[in-house]
mmCIF file of C-alpha atoms in Angstrom:
data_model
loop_
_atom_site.group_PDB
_atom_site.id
_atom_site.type_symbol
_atom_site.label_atom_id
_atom_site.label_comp_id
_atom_site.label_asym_id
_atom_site.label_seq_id
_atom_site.Cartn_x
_atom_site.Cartn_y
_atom_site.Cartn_z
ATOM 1 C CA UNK A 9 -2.122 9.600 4.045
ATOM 2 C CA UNK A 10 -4.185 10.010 6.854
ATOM 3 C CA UNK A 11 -3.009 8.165 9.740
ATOM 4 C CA UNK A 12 -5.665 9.677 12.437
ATOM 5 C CA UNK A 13 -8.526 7.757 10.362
ATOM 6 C CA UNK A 14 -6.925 4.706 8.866
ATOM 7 C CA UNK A 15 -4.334 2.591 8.543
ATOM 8 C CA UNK A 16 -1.530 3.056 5.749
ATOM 9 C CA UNK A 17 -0.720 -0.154 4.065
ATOM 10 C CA UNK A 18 2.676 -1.365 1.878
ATOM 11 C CA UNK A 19 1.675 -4.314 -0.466
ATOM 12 C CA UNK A 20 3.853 -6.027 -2.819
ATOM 13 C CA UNK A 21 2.674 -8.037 -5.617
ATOM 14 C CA UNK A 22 4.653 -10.253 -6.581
ATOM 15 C CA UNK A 23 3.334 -11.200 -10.024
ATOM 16 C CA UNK A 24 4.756 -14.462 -11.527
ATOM 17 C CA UNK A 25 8.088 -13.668 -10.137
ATOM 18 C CA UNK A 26 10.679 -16.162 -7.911
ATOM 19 C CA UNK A 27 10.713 -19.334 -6.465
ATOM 20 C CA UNK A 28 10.282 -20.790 -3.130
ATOM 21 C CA UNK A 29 13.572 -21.015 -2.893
ATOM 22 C CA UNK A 30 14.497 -17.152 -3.948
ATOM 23 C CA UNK A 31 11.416 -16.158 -1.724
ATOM 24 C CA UNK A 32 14.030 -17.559 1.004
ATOM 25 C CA UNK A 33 16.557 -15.812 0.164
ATOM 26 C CA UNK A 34 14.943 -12.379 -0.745
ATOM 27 C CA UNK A 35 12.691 -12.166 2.320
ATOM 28 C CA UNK A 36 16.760 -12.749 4.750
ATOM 29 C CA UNK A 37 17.665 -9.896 2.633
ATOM 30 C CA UNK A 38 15.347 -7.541 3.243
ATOM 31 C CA UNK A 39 14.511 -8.075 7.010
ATOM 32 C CA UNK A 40 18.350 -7.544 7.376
ATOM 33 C CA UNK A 41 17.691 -3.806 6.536
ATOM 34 C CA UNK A 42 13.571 -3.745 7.457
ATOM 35 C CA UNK A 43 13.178 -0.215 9.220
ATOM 36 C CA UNK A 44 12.553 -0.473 13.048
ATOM 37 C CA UNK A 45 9.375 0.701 14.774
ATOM 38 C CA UNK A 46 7.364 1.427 11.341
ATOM 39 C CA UNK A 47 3.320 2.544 12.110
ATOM 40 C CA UNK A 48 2.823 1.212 8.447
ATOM 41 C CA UNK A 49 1.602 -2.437 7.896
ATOM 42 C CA UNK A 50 3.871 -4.764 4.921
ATOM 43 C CA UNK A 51 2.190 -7.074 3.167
ATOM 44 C CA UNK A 52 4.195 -9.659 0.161
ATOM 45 C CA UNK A 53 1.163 -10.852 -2.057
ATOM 46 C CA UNK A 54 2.813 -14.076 -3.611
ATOM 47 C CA UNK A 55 2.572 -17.048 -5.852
ATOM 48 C CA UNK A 56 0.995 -19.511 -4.379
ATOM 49 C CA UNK A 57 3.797 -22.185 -4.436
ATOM 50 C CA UNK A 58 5.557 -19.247 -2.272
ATOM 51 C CA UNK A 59 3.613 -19.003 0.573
ATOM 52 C CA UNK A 60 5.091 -21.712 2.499
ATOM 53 C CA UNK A 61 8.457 -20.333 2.060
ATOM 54 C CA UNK A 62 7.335 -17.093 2.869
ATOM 55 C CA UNK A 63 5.109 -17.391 6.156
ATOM 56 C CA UNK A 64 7.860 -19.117 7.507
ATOM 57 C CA UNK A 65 10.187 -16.303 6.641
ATOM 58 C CA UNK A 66 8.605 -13.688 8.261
ATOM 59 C CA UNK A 67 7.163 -15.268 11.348
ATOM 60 C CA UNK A 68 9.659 -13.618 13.677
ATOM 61 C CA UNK A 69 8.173 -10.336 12.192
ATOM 62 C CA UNK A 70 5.267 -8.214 11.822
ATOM 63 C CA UNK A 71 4.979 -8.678 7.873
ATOM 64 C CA UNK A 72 2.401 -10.296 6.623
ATOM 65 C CA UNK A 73 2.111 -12.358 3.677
ATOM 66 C CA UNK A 74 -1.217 -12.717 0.982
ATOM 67 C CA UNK A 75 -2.231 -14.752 -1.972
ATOM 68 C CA UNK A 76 -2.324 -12.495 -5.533
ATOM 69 C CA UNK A 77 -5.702 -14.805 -6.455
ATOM 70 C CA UNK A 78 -8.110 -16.757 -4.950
ATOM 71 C CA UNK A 79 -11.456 -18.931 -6.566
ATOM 72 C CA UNK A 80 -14.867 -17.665 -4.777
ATOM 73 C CA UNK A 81 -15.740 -21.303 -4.269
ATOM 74 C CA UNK A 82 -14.820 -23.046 -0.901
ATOM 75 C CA UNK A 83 -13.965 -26.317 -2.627
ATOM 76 C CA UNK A 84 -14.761 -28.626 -5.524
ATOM 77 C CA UNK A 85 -13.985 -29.675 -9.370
ATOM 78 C CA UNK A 86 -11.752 -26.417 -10.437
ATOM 79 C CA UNK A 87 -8.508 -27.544 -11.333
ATOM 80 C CA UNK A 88 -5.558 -25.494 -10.767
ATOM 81 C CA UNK A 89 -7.481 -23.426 -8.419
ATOM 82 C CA UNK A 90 -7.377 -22.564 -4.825
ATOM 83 C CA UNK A 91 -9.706 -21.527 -2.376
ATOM 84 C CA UNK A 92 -9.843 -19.095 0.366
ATOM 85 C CA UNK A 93 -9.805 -21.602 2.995
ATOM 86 C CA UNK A 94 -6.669 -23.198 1.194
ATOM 87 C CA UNK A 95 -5.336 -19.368 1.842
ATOM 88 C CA UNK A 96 -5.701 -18.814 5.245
ATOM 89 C CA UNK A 97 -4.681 -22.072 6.277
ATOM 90 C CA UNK A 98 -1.471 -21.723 4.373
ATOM 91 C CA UNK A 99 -0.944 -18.276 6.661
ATOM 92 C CA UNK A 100 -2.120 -15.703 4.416
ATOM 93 C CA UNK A 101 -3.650 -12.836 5.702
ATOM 94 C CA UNK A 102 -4.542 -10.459 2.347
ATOM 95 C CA UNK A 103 -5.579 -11.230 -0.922
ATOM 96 C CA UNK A 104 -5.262 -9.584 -4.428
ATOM 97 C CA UNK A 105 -8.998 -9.637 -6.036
ATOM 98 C CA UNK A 106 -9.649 -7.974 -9.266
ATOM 99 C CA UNK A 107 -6.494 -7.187 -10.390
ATOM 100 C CA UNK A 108 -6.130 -5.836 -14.233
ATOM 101 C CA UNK A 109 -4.190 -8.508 -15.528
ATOM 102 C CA UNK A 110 -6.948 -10.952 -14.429
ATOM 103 C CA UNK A 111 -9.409 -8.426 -15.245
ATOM 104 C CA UNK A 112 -7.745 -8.957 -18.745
ATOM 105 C CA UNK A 113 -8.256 -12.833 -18.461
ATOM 106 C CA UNK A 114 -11.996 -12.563 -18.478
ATOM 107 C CA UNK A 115 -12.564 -11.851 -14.704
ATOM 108 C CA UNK A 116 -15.386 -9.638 -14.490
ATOM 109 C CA UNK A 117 -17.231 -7.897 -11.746
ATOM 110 C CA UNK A 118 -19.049 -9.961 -10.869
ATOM 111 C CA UNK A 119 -16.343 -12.614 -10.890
ATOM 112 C CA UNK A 120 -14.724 -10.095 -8.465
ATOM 113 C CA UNK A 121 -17.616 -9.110 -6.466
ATOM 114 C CA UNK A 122 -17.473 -13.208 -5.515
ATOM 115 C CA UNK A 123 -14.306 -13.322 -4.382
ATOM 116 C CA UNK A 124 -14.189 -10.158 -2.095
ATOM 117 C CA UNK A 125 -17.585 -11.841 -0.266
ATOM 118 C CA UNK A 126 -15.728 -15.442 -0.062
ATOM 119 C CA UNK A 127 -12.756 -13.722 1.118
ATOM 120 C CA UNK A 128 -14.220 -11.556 3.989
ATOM 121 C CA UNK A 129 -16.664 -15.076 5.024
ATOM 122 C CA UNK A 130 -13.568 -16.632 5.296
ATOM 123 C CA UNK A 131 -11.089 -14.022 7.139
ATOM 124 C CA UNK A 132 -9.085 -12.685 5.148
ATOM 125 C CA UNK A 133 -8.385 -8.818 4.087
ATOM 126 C CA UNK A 134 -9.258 -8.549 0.387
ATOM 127 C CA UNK A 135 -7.251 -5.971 -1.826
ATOM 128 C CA UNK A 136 -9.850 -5.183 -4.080
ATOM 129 C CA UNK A 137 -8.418 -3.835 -7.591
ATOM 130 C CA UNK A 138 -10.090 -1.135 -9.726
ATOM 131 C CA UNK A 139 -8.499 0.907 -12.819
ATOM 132 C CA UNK A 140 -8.945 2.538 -15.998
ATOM 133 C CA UNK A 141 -7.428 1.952 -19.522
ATOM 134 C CA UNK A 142 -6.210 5.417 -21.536
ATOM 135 C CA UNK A 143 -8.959 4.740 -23.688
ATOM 136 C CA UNK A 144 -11.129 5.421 -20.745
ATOM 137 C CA UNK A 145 -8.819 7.873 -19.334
ATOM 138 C CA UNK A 146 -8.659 10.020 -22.640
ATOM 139 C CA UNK A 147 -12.748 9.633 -23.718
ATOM 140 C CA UNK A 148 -13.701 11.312 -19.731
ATOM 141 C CA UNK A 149 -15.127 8.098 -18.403
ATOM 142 C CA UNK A 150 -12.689 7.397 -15.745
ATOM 143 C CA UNK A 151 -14.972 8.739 -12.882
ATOM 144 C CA UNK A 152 -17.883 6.742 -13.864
ATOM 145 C CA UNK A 153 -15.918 3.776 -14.763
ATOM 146 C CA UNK A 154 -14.334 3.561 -11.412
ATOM 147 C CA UNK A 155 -17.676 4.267 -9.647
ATOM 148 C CA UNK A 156 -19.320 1.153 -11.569
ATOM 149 C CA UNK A 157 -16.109 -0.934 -10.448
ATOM 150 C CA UNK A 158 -16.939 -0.117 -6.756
ATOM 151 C CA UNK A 159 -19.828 -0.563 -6.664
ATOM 152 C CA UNK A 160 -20.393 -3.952 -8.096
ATOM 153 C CA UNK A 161 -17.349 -4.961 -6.475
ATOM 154 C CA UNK A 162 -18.716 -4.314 -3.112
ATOM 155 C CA UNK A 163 -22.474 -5.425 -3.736
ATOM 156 C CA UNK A 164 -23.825 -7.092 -1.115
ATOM 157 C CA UNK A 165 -20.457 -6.557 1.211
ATOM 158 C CA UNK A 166 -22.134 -5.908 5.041
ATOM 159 C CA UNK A 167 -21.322 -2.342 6.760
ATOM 160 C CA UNK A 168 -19.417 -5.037 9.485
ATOM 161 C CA UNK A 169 -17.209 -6.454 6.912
ATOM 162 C CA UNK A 170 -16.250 -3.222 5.035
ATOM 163 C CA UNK A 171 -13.150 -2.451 7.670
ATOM 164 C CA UNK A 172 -11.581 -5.175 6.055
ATOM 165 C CA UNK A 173 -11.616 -4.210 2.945
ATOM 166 C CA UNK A 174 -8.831 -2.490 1.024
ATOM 167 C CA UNK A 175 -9.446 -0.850 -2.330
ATOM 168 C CA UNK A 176 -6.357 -0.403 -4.846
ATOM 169 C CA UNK A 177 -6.377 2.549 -7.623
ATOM 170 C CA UNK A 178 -4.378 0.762 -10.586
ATOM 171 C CA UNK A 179 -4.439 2.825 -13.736
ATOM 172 C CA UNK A 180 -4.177 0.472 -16.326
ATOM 173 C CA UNK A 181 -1.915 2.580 -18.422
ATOM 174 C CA UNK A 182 0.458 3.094 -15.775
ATOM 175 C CA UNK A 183 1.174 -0.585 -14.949
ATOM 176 C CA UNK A 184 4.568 -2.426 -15.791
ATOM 177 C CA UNK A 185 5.098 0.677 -18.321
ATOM 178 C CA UNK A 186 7.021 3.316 -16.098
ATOM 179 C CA UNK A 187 4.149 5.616 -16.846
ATOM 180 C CA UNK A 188 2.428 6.932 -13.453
ATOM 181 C CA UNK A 189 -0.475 9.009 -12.952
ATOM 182 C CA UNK A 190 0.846 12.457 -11.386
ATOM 183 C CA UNK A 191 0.124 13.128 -7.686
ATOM 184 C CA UNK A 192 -2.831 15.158 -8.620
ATOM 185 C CA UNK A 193 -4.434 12.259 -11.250
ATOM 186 C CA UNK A 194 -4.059 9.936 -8.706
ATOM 187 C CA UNK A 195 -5.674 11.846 -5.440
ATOM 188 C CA UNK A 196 -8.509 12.661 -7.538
ATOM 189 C CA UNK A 197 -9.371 9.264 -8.220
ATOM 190 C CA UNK A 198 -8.536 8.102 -4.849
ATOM 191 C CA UNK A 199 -10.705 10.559 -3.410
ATOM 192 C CA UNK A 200 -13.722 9.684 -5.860
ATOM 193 C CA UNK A 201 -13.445 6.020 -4.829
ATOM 194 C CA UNK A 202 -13.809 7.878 -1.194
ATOM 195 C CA UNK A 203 -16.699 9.523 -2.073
ATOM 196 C CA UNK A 204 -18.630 6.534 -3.580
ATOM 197 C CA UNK A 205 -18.121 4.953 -0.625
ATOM 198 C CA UNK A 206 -19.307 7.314 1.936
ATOM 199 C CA UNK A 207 -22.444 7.057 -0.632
ATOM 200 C CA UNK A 208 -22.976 3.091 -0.430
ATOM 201 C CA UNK A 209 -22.107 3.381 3.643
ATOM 202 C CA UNK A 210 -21.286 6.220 5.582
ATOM 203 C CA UNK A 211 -18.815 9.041 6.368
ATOM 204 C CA UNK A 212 -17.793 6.746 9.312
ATOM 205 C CA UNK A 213 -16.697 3.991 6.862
ATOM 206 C CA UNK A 214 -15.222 6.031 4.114
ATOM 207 C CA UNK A 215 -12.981 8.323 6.819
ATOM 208 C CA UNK A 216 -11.551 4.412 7.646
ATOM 209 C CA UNK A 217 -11.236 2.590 4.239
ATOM 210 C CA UNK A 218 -7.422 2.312 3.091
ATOM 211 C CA UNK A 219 -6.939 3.324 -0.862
ATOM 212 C CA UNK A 220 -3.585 2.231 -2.253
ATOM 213 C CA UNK A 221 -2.805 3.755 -5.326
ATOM 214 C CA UNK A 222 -1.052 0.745 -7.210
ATOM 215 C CA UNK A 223 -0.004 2.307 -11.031
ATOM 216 C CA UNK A 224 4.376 1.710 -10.708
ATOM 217 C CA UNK A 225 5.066 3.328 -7.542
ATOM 218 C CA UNK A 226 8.783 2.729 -6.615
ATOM 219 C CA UNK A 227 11.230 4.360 -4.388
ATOM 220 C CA UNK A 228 11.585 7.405 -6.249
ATOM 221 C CA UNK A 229 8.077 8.724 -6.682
ATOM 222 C CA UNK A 230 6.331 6.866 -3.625
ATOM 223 C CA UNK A 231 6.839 10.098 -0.616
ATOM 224 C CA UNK A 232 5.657 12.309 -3.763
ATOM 225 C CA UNK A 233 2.635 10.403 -3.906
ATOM 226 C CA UNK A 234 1.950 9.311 -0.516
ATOM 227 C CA UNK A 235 1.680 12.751 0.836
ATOM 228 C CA UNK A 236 -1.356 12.835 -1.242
ATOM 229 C CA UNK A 237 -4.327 12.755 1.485
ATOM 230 C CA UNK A 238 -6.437 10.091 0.115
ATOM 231 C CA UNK A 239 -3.972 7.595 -0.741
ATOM 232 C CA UNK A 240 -2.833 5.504 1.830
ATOM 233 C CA UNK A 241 -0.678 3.029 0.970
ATOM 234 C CA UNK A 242 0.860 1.516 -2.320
ATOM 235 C CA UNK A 243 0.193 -1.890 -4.288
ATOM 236 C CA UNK A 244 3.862 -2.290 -5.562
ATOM 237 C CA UNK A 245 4.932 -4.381 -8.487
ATOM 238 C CA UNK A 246 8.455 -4.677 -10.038
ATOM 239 C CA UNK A 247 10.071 -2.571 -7.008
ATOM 240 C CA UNK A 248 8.388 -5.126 -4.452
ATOM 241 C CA UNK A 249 11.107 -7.704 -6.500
ATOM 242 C CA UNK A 250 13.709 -6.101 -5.054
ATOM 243 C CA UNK A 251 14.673 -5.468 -1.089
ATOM 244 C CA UNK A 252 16.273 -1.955 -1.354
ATOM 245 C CA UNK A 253 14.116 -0.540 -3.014
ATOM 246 C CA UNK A 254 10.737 -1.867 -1.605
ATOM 247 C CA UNK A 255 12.266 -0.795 2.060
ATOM 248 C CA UNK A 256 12.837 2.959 0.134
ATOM 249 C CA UNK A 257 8.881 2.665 -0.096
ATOM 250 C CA UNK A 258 8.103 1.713 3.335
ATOM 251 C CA UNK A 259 10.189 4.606 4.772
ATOM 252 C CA UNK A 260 8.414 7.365 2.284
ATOM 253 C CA UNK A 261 5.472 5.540 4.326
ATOM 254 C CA UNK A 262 6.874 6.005 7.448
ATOM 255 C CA UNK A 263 8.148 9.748 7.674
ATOM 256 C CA UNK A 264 10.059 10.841 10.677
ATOM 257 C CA UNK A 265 8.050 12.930 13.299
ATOM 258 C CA UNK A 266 8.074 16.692 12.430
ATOM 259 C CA UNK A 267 9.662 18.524 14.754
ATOM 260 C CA UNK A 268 8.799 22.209 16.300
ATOM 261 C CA UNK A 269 10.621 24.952 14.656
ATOM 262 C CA UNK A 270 13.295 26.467 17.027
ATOM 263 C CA UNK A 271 12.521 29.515 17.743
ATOM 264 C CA UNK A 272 15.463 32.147 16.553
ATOM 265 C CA UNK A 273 16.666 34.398 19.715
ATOM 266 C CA UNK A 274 15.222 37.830 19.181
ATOM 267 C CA UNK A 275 18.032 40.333 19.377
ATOM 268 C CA UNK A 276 17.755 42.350 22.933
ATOM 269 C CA UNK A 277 18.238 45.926 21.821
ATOM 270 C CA UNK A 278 19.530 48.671 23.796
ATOM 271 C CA UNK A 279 16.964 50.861 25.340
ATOM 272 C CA UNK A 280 18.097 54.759 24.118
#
């Protein structure tokens, strides 16, 4: 993390996980034991018949709540869909876009590339998913892969709008399976995604984008990996489900203040 430059963000994904209801009771749960004065920002990414429930769960707090989908179109014949108007009016502030398992539904790039330029004209933060499967991994073709991802995920996105983007590293192979890339795997592709960025913008804009790393971080591995200096947040899955242990990630996020070494006393000796 690199808090001088950018901001660190904690994102839960929900998945297809809990009612309204539970959403109720999980979110009095964990603000009872929500660290005080965190620098980090929280975000729940939740089904959409959630949302409700969950805005008005945390409105007495500084977490905020996203959508884990969203249709590029404003409005029309797409049944079952929802827009990103429908989104922000609800009191969403985030959005998952891209994400494998829709990625794995047919969602394409370009599908992608849509949404993050609906979701910016409309307001809201996109969390813009990219990943590789071990296939990819294993053949050598994870750098280029990723690249490819970026960059027609961000096509036509305006130098203005790019501070509101947020890019998430999700290995494919390490989601859901208790696999995770090691600390090392996982800066290296974090800081490639930073480097094809400063190419399509600037320096400026690459020193301020937030990279999650989202590949089954939980609260035993997250400090391990967020010490890493390009990854600056997490996109958390199954221990997002759970209060305890999502809290465990925020405060690996937010590490106490170092403090100066004491200096030891040095011994006076006697002059002969």
């Amino acid at each position: 993390m690199n808090r001088k430059y950018r901001k660190t963000v904690i994102a839960g994904n929900w998945k297809m996980n809990k009612t309204p209801s539970e959403t109720k009771e999980f979110m009095s749960a964990f603000k009872a034991i929500l660290p005080k004065g965190r620098w980090c920002d929280v975000v729940f990414c939740v089904p959409a018949v959630c949302i409700p429930a969950a805005v008005r769960a945390v409105r007495d707090t500084r977490v905020c709540i996203g959508g884990e989908n969203m249709n590029p179109n404003p409005s029309g014949a797409y049944t079952g869909e929802i827009s990103a108007s429908m989104l922000l009016d609800a009191g969403c502030k985030y959005v998952i876009i891209g994400h494998s398992e829709r990625r794995a539904m047919g969602e394409t790039d370009e599908d992608v590339n849509a949404k993050v330029l609906a979701a910016l004209e409309a307001g809201l933060t996109p969390i813009m998913c990219c990943g590789e499967s071990l296939e990819q991994r294993e053949s050598g073709v994870t750098e280029e892969w990723i690249s490819m991802q970026i960059k027609n995920g961000l096509k036509n996105v305006p130098e203005d709008k790019m501070r509101k983007v947020i890019i998430a590293y999700e290995p494919i192979w390490a989601i859901g399976t208790g696999r995770t890339a090691t600390p090392e795997q996982a800066q290296e592709v974090c800081q490639g995604i930073r480097t094809v960025v400063r190419k399509l913008y600037s320096s400026k804009h690459a020193r301020a984008i937030s990279i999650l790393y989202g590949g089954s971080m939980n609260e035993k591995n997250a400090a391990e990996l967020l010490a890493q200096a390009d990854i600056d947040g997490g996109l958390i899955g199954g221990a997002s489900l759970v209060p305890e242990k999502f809290v465990q990630i925020i405060e690996a996020a937010n590490p106490a203040p170092l403090q100066p070494e004491e200096e030891e006393p040095v011994e006076e000796t006697a002059e002969a």
